[in-house]
Amino acid sequence: MNMISNWIDSHRKELICISNDIFSHPELAYQESYSAERLAVFLEKSGFQVTRNTAGIRTAFTAVWGNERPYLGFLAEYDALPELGHACGHNLLGAGVCAAACALKEDMKAGRKSGTIIVYGCPAEEIMSGKIVMNQAGVFDSLDVAVMWHPFDRNRISNDIWQSQDIKNYTFHGISAHASKSPEDGRSALDAAELMNIGVNYLREHVPGDVRMHYAYIDNNIPANVVPDIAKTNYFIRSAKRCRTEDASRRVDDCARGAALMTGTAVDIELVKSCKEMKINRTLAEIYYQAMTGVPLPEYTEEELDFAAQISKEAGLDNQGLYFAGLEPLEDTPVPISIGTDASEVSHTVPLITLSAAAMCRGTPLHHWAAAKQAGMSIGHKGMLYAARCMAEGTKLLMETPGALEKAWEYHRTNQ
């Protein structure tokens, strides 16, 4: 009898209901009161001791079952995106993590295995914040391993180097004046912001190819007939290596200072959040991949395949009619990718493994309406339940493999 599969199968409807409920109540970063409580109450009913306001964050929680080592951490997310809702599938991510933790708990109870399962409710991933704040507060320091998954368009071990990132706000301060009557009396903060952006756009030619620099204006609500005395931009600066991110970040700062000098304005530079790149753990990747090979892949109905075909057509997805595939091989070397997550910071504190599961058809990009459509229906649900089984089975195999945790920690300490 497979206790993990049996538990997930028997709670399938409840897990889907939780996921759909969070999907129907999309909440932005640090506003996820409903979503966090939905998961926390479920874990309490499942035998976990839940503490809210973890690290002083109103929408974070910690749920614990057991009191012996090893300490097995599961990282849940549940924040949504502005306008798009759950277009990153965090409704599935949070519910799937909780499902894995509960299924593993039942297996450990049945086998009288020692260990402590800790589920962390981690808010504000979309603004690269929650786990960084929690990590800085020492929340994850006692863990032996951290486990999570993310919805994607394929099934694989995430052997990916998520990017190192700096998030910064640049606020320019000028002098207000009537833009027509006395423009010479003004010093335009907006001019400074635009000159900074021009400088950064020229800078792109002179940074390594993996560096990414994105910016957006934050509305100052000043009409065009006024010389703006304030202008604010938000920047994401990223690369696959912390040293390259730091170098690019310093040079962006110089563009801001130079723009202020050119326009007779002043600039405030605020580092909002910063994180390292993802630290891959080969030991964990191999063990969890082995476990994934034994978990049956989802099977899709004709209606689901028709849905995938229609959404592929409407969204112009590049999949040549291959909507879903099997488990992808584990790559020999890590794969740099051009996205980031606050979980990267945790990976430098404790060995961390991330699984990917197909919660959307192939070619579906994250942060896209097509991803949101699938996160709220049966295609997403099947990916979530598959990921839950894989996380639970992988953690079970990790505990049952002699010396595996020690080997994972040795890899963690010796590989940068």
Coordinates of C-alpha atoms in Angstrom, one line a residue:
M1 CA 0.0 0.0 0.0
N2 CA 1.4 3.4 -1.0
M3 CA 0.3 5.7 1.8
I4 CA 1.4 8.9 0.0
S5 CA -0.7 8.2 -3.1
N6 CA -3.6 6.9 -1.1
W7 CA -3.7 10.0 1.0
I8 CA -3.5 12.4 -2.0
D9 CA -6.2 10.4 -3.8
S10 CA -8.5 10.4 -0.9
H11 CA -8.1 14.1 -0.4
R12 CA -8.1 15.0 -4.1
K13 CA -11.4 16.9 -4.0
E14 CA -10.5 18.9 -0.9
L15 CA -7.1 19.9 -2.4
I16 CA -8.7 21.0 -5.7
C17 CA -11.3 23.0 -3.7
I18 CA -8.5 24.8 -1.8
S19 CA -6.6 25.6 -4.9
N20 CA -9.7 26.9 -6.7
D21 CA -10.7 28.9 -3.6
I22 CA -7.3 30.7 -3.6
F23 CA -7.5 31.1 -7.4
S24 CA -10.9 32.8 -6.9
H25 CA -9.5 35.1 -4.3
P26 CA -6.3 36.5 -5.9
E27 CA -4.3 38.6 -3.4
L28 CA -1.2 40.7 -4.1
A29 CA 2.1 40.6 -2.2
Y30 CA 1.7 41.0 1.6
Q31 CA -2.1 41.2 1.2
E32 CA -2.7 37.4 1.1
S33 CA -4.8 37.2 4.3
Y34 CA -7.5 34.9 2.8
S35 CA -5.1 32.6 1.0
A36 CA -2.7 32.2 3.9
E37 CA -5.5 31.5 6.4
R38 CA -7.1 29.0 4.0
L39 CA -3.9 26.9 3.9
A40 CA -3.1 27.4 7.6
V41 CA -6.6 26.2 8.7
F42 CA -6.2 23.1 6.4
L43 CA -2.9 22.3 8.0
E44 CA -4.3 22.7 11.5
K45 CA -7.1 20.3 10.7
S46 CA -4.5 17.9 9.4
G47 CA -2.6 17.8 12.7
F48 CA -0.1 20.6 12.3
Q49 CA 0.6 23.2 15.0
V50 CA 0.3 26.5 13.2
T51 CA 1.9 29.8 14.3
R52 CA 1.0 32.9 12.4
N53 CA 2.9 36.2 11.7
T54 CA 6.2 34.4 11.1
A55 CA 9.1 36.8 11.0
G56 CA 6.7 39.6 11.8
I57 CA 4.9 39.2 8.5
R58 CA 1.1 39.3 8.8
T59 CA 0.5 36.9 6.0
A60 CA 3.2 34.4 6.8
F61 CA 2.8 31.3 8.9
T62 CA 4.7 28.2 10.2
A63 CA 3.0 24.8 10.5
V64 CA 4.9 22.1 12.5
W65 CA 4.3 18.3 12.9
G66 CA 6.8 16.3 15.0
N67 CA 9.7 17.2 17.3
E68 CA 12.7 15.2 16.1
R69 CA 15.4 15.5 13.4
P70 CA 15.6 15.6 10.5
Y71 CA 13.7 18.9 10.1
L72 CA 12.1 18.8 6.7
G73 CA 10.9 22.2 5.3
F74 CA 8.2 22.7 2.7
L75 CA 7.9 26.2 1.2
A76 CA 4.4 27.3 0.1
E77 CA 3.5 30.4 -2.0
Y78 CA 0.1 31.9 -2.6
D79 CA 0.4 35.5 -3.9
A80 CA -1.0 36.6 -7.2
L81 CA -0.1 39.2 -9.8
P82 CA -1.7 42.6 -10.5
E83 CA -4.4 42.3 -13.2
L84 CA -3.5 38.8 -14.1
G85 CA -4.4 37.0 -10.9
H86 CA -2.8 33.6 -10.5
A87 CA -0.9 33.6 -13.8
C88 CA 2.1 32.1 -12.0
G89 CA 0.1 29.3 -10.5
H90 CA 0.7 30.1 -6.9
N91 CA -2.8 28.8 -6.0
L92 CA -1.5 25.4 -7.2
L93 CA 1.9 25.9 -5.6
G94 CA 0.6 26.5 -2.1
A95 CA -2.0 23.8 -2.1
G96 CA 0.4 21.3 -3.6
V97 CA 3.1 21.9 -1.0
C98 CA 0.6 21.4 1.8
A99 CA -0.6 18.2 0.2
A100 CA 2.9 16.9 0.0
A101 CA 3.6 17.7 3.6
C102 CA 0.3 16.0 4.8
A103 CA 0.8 12.9 2.7
L104 CA 4.4 12.5 4.0
K105 CA 3.2 13.0 7.5
E106 CA 0.8 10.1 7.2
D107 CA 3.5 7.9 5.7
M108 CA 5.9 8.7 8.5
K109 CA 3.2 8.0 11.1
A110 CA 2.4 4.7 9.5
G111 CA 6.0 3.7 9.4
R112 CA 6.8 5.2 12.8
K113 CA 9.6 7.2 11.3
S114 CA 11.3 10.0 13.1
G115 CA 11.4 13.6 11.8
T116 CA 9.7 16.9 11.8
I117 CA 7.7 18.4 8.9
I118 CA 7.6 22.2 8.8
V119 CA 5.4 24.0 6.2
Y120 CA 6.3 27.7 5.7
G121 CA 3.6 30.0 4.3
C122 CA 5.8 32.4 2.3
P123 CA 4.1 35.5 1.0
A124 CA 5.2 38.1 -1.6
E125 CA 7.3 36.0 -3.9
E126 CA 6.2 38.0 -6.9
I127 CA 8.0 41.1 -5.5
M128 CA 10.9 38.9 -4.5
S129 CA 10.5 39.6 -0.8
G130 CA 8.8 37.1 1.6
K131 CA 11.4 34.4 1.9
I132 CA 14.3 36.9 2.0
V133 CA 12.7 38.6 5.0
M134 CA 12.1 35.2 6.6
N135 CA 15.6 34.0 5.8
Q136 CA 17.1 37.2 7.3
A137 CA 15.1 36.5 10.5
G138 CA 16.7 33.0 10.8
V139 CA 13.4 31.2 10.1
F140 CA 15.0 28.5 8.0
D141 CA 18.3 28.1 9.9
S142 CA 17.4 24.9 11.7
L143 CA 16.3 23.0 8.6
D144 CA 18.0 19.9 7.2
V145 CA 16.5 20.3 3.8
A146 CA 14.0 22.7 2.0
V147 CA 11.6 21.4 -0.6
M148 CA 9.3 23.2 -3.0
W149 CA 7.9 23.1 -6.5
H150 CA 6.8 25.5 -9.2
P151 CA 4.1 25.2 -11.9
F152 CA 5.6 25.2 -15.4
D153 CA 4.8 23.6 -18.7
R154 CA 6.9 20.5 -18.2
N155 CA 7.8 17.8 -15.7
R156 CA 11.4 17.9 -14.5
I157 CA 13.8 18.5 -11.6
S158 CA 14.4 22.2 -11.6
N159 CA 18.2 22.0 -12.2
D160 CA 18.0 25.8 -12.8
I161 CA 20.1 28.7 -11.7
W162 CA 17.5 31.3 -11.0
Q163 CA 18.9 34.7 -11.2
S164 CA 20.6 36.9 -8.6
Q165 CA 18.6 40.1 -8.3
D166 CA 18.6 43.6 -7.0
I167 CA 15.3 45.5 -6.8
K168 CA 15.8 49.3 -6.5
N169 CA 13.8 52.5 -6.4
Y170 CA 15.3 55.7 -7.8
T171 CA 13.6 58.9 -6.7
F172 CA 14.6 62.1 -8.3
H173 CA 13.9 65.4 -6.6
G174 CA 13.8 68.6 -8.6
I175 CA 12.2 72.1 -8.4
S176 CA 8.6 72.7 -9.5
A177 CA 7.7 75.5 -11.9
H178 CA 5.1 76.5 -14.5
A179 CA 6.2 74.6 -17.6
S180 CA 5.2 77.4 -20.0
K181 CA 5.5 80.6 -18.0
S182 CA 8.7 80.0 -16.2
P183 CA 10.4 76.7 -17.2
E184 CA 13.8 78.2 -16.5
D185 CA 13.0 78.2 -12.8
G186 CA 12.3 74.5 -12.7
R187 CA 14.6 71.5 -12.4
S188 CA 12.8 68.5 -13.9
A189 CA 12.9 65.3 -11.9
L190 CA 11.3 63.6 -14.9
D191 CA 14.1 64.8 -17.2
A192 CA 16.6 63.2 -14.8
A193 CA 14.7 59.9 -14.7
E194 CA 14.5 59.8 -18.5
L195 CA 18.2 60.6 -18.9
M196 CA 19.0 57.8 -16.4
N197 CA 16.9 55.3 -18.4
I198 CA 18.7 56.4 -21.6
G199 CA 22.0 55.8 -19.9
V200 CA 21.0 52.4 -18.8
N201 CA 19.8 51.5 -22.3
Y202 CA 23.3 52.4 -23.6
L203 CA 24.8 50.4 -20.7
R204 CA 23.2 47.2 -22.0
E205 CA 25.8 46.9 -24.7
H206 CA 28.6 46.8 -22.1
V207 CA 27.4 44.2 -19.6
P208 CA 27.6 40.4 -19.8
G209 CA 24.9 38.7 -21.9
D210 CA 23.1 37.2 -18.9
V211 CA 22.5 40.6 -17.3
R212 CA 18.9 41.9 -17.4
M213 CA 17.8 45.4 -16.4
H214 CA 14.1 46.3 -16.4
Y215 CA 12.5 49.5 -15.3
A216 CA 9.1 51.1 -14.8
Y217 CA 7.9 54.6 -13.9
I218 CA 5.9 54.9 -10.7
D219 CA 3.2 57.5 -11.3
N220 CA 3.7 60.9 -9.8
N221 CA 0.3 62.3 -10.8
I222 CA 1.8 65.6 -12.0
P223 CA 0.2 67.2 -15.1
A224 CA 2.3 68.2 -18.2
N225 CA 2.1 71.9 -17.6
V226 CA 4.1 71.6 -14.4
V227 CA 7.9 71.0 -14.3
P228 CA 7.9 67.8 -12.1
D229 CA 9.7 68.1 -8.9
I230 CA 9.6 64.4 -8.3
A231 CA 9.9 61.3 -10.5
K232 CA 10.4 57.7 -9.4
T233 CA 11.4 54.5 -11.2
N234 CA 11.6 50.9 -10.1
Y235 CA 14.4 48.7 -11.4
F236 CA 15.0 45.0 -11.4
I237 CA 18.7 44.2 -12.1
R238 CA 19.6 40.5 -12.6
S239 CA 22.2 38.0 -13.7
A240 CA 23.1 34.4 -13.1
K241 CA 25.9 35.4 -10.7
R242 CA 25.9 37.7 -7.7
C243 CA 29.1 39.4 -8.6
R244 CA 27.8 40.4 -12.1
T245 CA 24.5 41.6 -10.6
E246 CA 26.4 43.8 -8.1
D247 CA 28.6 45.3 -10.8
A248 CA 25.6 46.1 -13.1
S249 CA 23.8 47.5 -10.1
R250 CA 26.6 49.9 -9.2
R251 CA 26.7 51.1 -12.8
V252 CA 23.0 51.7 -12.9
D253 CA 23.5 53.8 -9.7
D254 CA 26.1 55.8 -11.6
C255 CA 23.6 56.4 -14.4
A256 CA 21.2 57.8 -11.9
R257 CA 23.8 60.1 -10.3
G258 CA 25.0 61.3 -13.6
A259 CA 21.4 62.1 -14.7
A260 CA 20.9 64.0 -11.5
L261 CA 24.1 66.0 -12.1
M262 CA 23.1 66.9 -15.6
T263 CA 19.7 68.2 -14.6
G264 CA 20.5 69.9 -11.3
T265 CA 18.4 67.5 -9.4
A266 CA 19.1 65.1 -6.5
V267 CA 18.5 61.3 -6.4
D268 CA 17.7 58.9 -3.6
I269 CA 18.7 55.3 -4.2
E270 CA 16.7 52.7 -2.3
L271 CA 17.7 49.0 -2.3
V272 CA 14.3 47.3 -1.8
K273 CA 15.4 43.7 -1.9
S274 CA 18.5 41.7 -3.0
C275 CA 19.2 38.0 -3.4
K276 CA 21.9 35.7 -4.6
E277 CA 21.4 33.3 -7.5
M278 CA 20.0 29.8 -6.9
K279 CA 22.4 27.3 -5.4
I280 CA 21.9 23.9 -7.0
N281 CA 22.3 20.8 -5.0
R282 CA 23.3 17.8 -7.2
T283 CA 22.7 15.2 -4.4
L284 CA 19.1 16.3 -3.9
A285 CA 18.5 16.6 -7.7
E286 CA 19.5 13.0 -8.2
I287 CA 17.5 11.6 -5.3
Y288 CA 14.3 13.5 -6.2
Y289 CA 14.7 12.6 -9.9
Q290 CA 14.9 9.0 -9.0
A291 CA 11.7 9.4 -7.0
M292 CA 9.9 11.2 -9.8
T293 CA 10.7 8.3 -12.2
G294 CA 8.4 6.1 -10.0
V295 CA 5.5 8.5 -9.9
P296 CA 2.8 7.9 -12.6
L297 CA 2.4 10.9 -14.9
P298 CA -0.9 12.6 -15.3
E299 CA -3.3 11.4 -18.0
Y300 CA -5.4 13.9 -19.9
T301 CA -9.0 13.6 -21.1
E302 CA -10.1 14.5 -24.6
E303 CA -11.7 17.7 -23.2
E304 CA -8.4 18.7 -21.6
L305 CA -6.5 18.1 -24.8
D306 CA -9.1 20.1 -26.7
F307 CA -8.7 22.9 -24.2
A308 CA -5.0 22.8 -24.6
A309 CA -5.4 22.9 -28.4
Q310 CA -7.7 25.9 -28.2
I311 CA -5.6 27.9 -25.8
S312 CA -2.5 27.1 -27.8
K313 CA -4.2 28.6 -30.9
E314 CA -5.6 31.7 -29.1
A315 CA -2.3 32.5 -27.3
G316 CA 0.0 31.5 -30.2
L317 CA 1.9 28.9 -28.2
D318 CA 4.8 27.2 -29.9
N319 CA 4.2 23.5 -29.2
Q320 CA 3.5 22.0 -32.6
G321 CA 0.5 20.1 -31.1
L322 CA 2.6 18.3 -28.4
Y323 CA 0.7 19.7 -25.4
F324 CA 2.1 17.5 -22.7
A325 CA 5.1 15.2 -22.4
G326 CA 6.7 12.8 -19.9
L327 CA 9.4 13.3 -17.3
E328 CA 12.4 15.1 -18.8
P329 CA 15.9 13.8 -18.1
L330 CA 18.0 15.3 -15.4
E331 CA 20.6 17.6 -17.1
D332 CA 24.3 16.9 -16.5
T333 CA 25.0 20.5 -15.6
P334 CA 22.8 23.3 -14.1
V335 CA 20.8 25.5 -16.5
P336 CA 20.9 29.3 -16.1
I337 CA 17.4 30.8 -16.6
S338 CA 16.3 34.4 -17.0
I339 CA 13.9 34.6 -14.1
G340 CA 14.4 34.9 -10.4
T341 CA 12.8 33.9 -7.1
D342 CA 13.3 34.8 -3.4
A343 CA 13.8 31.1 -2.8
S344 CA 17.3 31.5 -4.2
E345 CA 18.3 33.2 -0.9
V346 CA 17.1 30.2 1.1
S347 CA 19.2 27.9 -1.1
H348 CA 22.4 29.5 0.4
T349 CA 21.2 28.8 4.0
V350 CA 20.0 25.2 3.6
P351 CA 20.1 22.6 0.8
L352 CA 17.0 23.3 -1.3
I353 CA 15.3 21.3 -4.1
T354 CA 12.7 22.6 -6.5
L355 CA 10.5 20.4 -8.7
S356 CA 8.7 21.5 -11.8
A357 CA 5.4 20.0 -12.9
A358 CA 3.3 20.6 -16.0
A359 CA 0.4 22.6 -14.7
M360 CA -0.1 24.1 -18.2
C361 CA 0.4 22.9 -21.7
R362 CA 3.8 23.2 -23.4
G363 CA 4.9 26.6 -24.5
T364 CA 2.7 28.5 -22.0
P365 CA 4.7 31.4 -20.5
L366 CA 4.4 32.3 -16.9
H367 CA 2.8 35.7 -16.1
H368 CA 0.5 35.3 -19.1
W369 CA -3.3 35.0 -19.3
A370 CA -3.0 31.5 -20.7
A371 CA -1.2 30.4 -17.6
A372 CA -3.9 31.8 -15.4
K373 CA -6.6 30.0 -17.4
Q374 CA -5.0 26.7 -16.8
A375 CA -4.1 27.3 -13.2
G376 CA -7.9 27.4 -12.4
M377 CA -8.9 24.2 -14.1
S378 CA -8.2 20.5 -14.3
I379 CA -5.0 20.7 -16.2
G380 CA -3.5 22.8 -13.4
H381 CA -5.0 20.5 -10.8
K382 CA -3.4 17.4 -12.3
G383 CA 0.0 19.1 -12.3
M384 CA -0.5 20.1 -8.6
L385 CA -1.4 16.6 -7.5
Y386 CA 1.5 15.1 -9.5
A387 CA 3.9 17.6 -7.9
A388 CA 2.6 16.8 -4.4
R389 CA 3.3 13.1 -4.9
C390 CA 6.8 13.8 -6.3
M391 CA 7.8 16.0 -3.4
A392 CA 6.5 13.6 -0.8
E393 CA 8.1 10.5 -2.5
G394 CA 11.4 12.4 -3.0
T395 CA 11.6 13.4 0.6
K396 CA 10.7 9.9 1.7
L397 CA 13.5 8.5 -0.5
L398 CA 15.9 11.1 0.9
M399 CA 15.2 10.0 4.5
E400 CA 15.5 6.3 3.5
T401 CA 18.8 6.7 1.7
P402 CA 21.7 6.2 4.2
G403 CA 24.0 9.2 4.4
A404 CA 22.0 11.2 1.8
L405 CA 21.3 14.2 4.0
E406 CA 24.9 14.4 5.1
K407 CA 26.0 14.1 1.4
A408 CA 23.6 16.9 0.5
W409 CA 25.0 19.1 3.2
E410 CA 28.6 18.3 2.1
Y411 CA 27.7 19.4 -1.4
H412 CA 26.0 22.5 -0.1
R413 CA 29.1 23.5 1.9
T414 CA 31.7 22.8 -0.8
N415 CA 30.0 24.1 -4.0
Q416 CA 29.5 27.8 -4.6

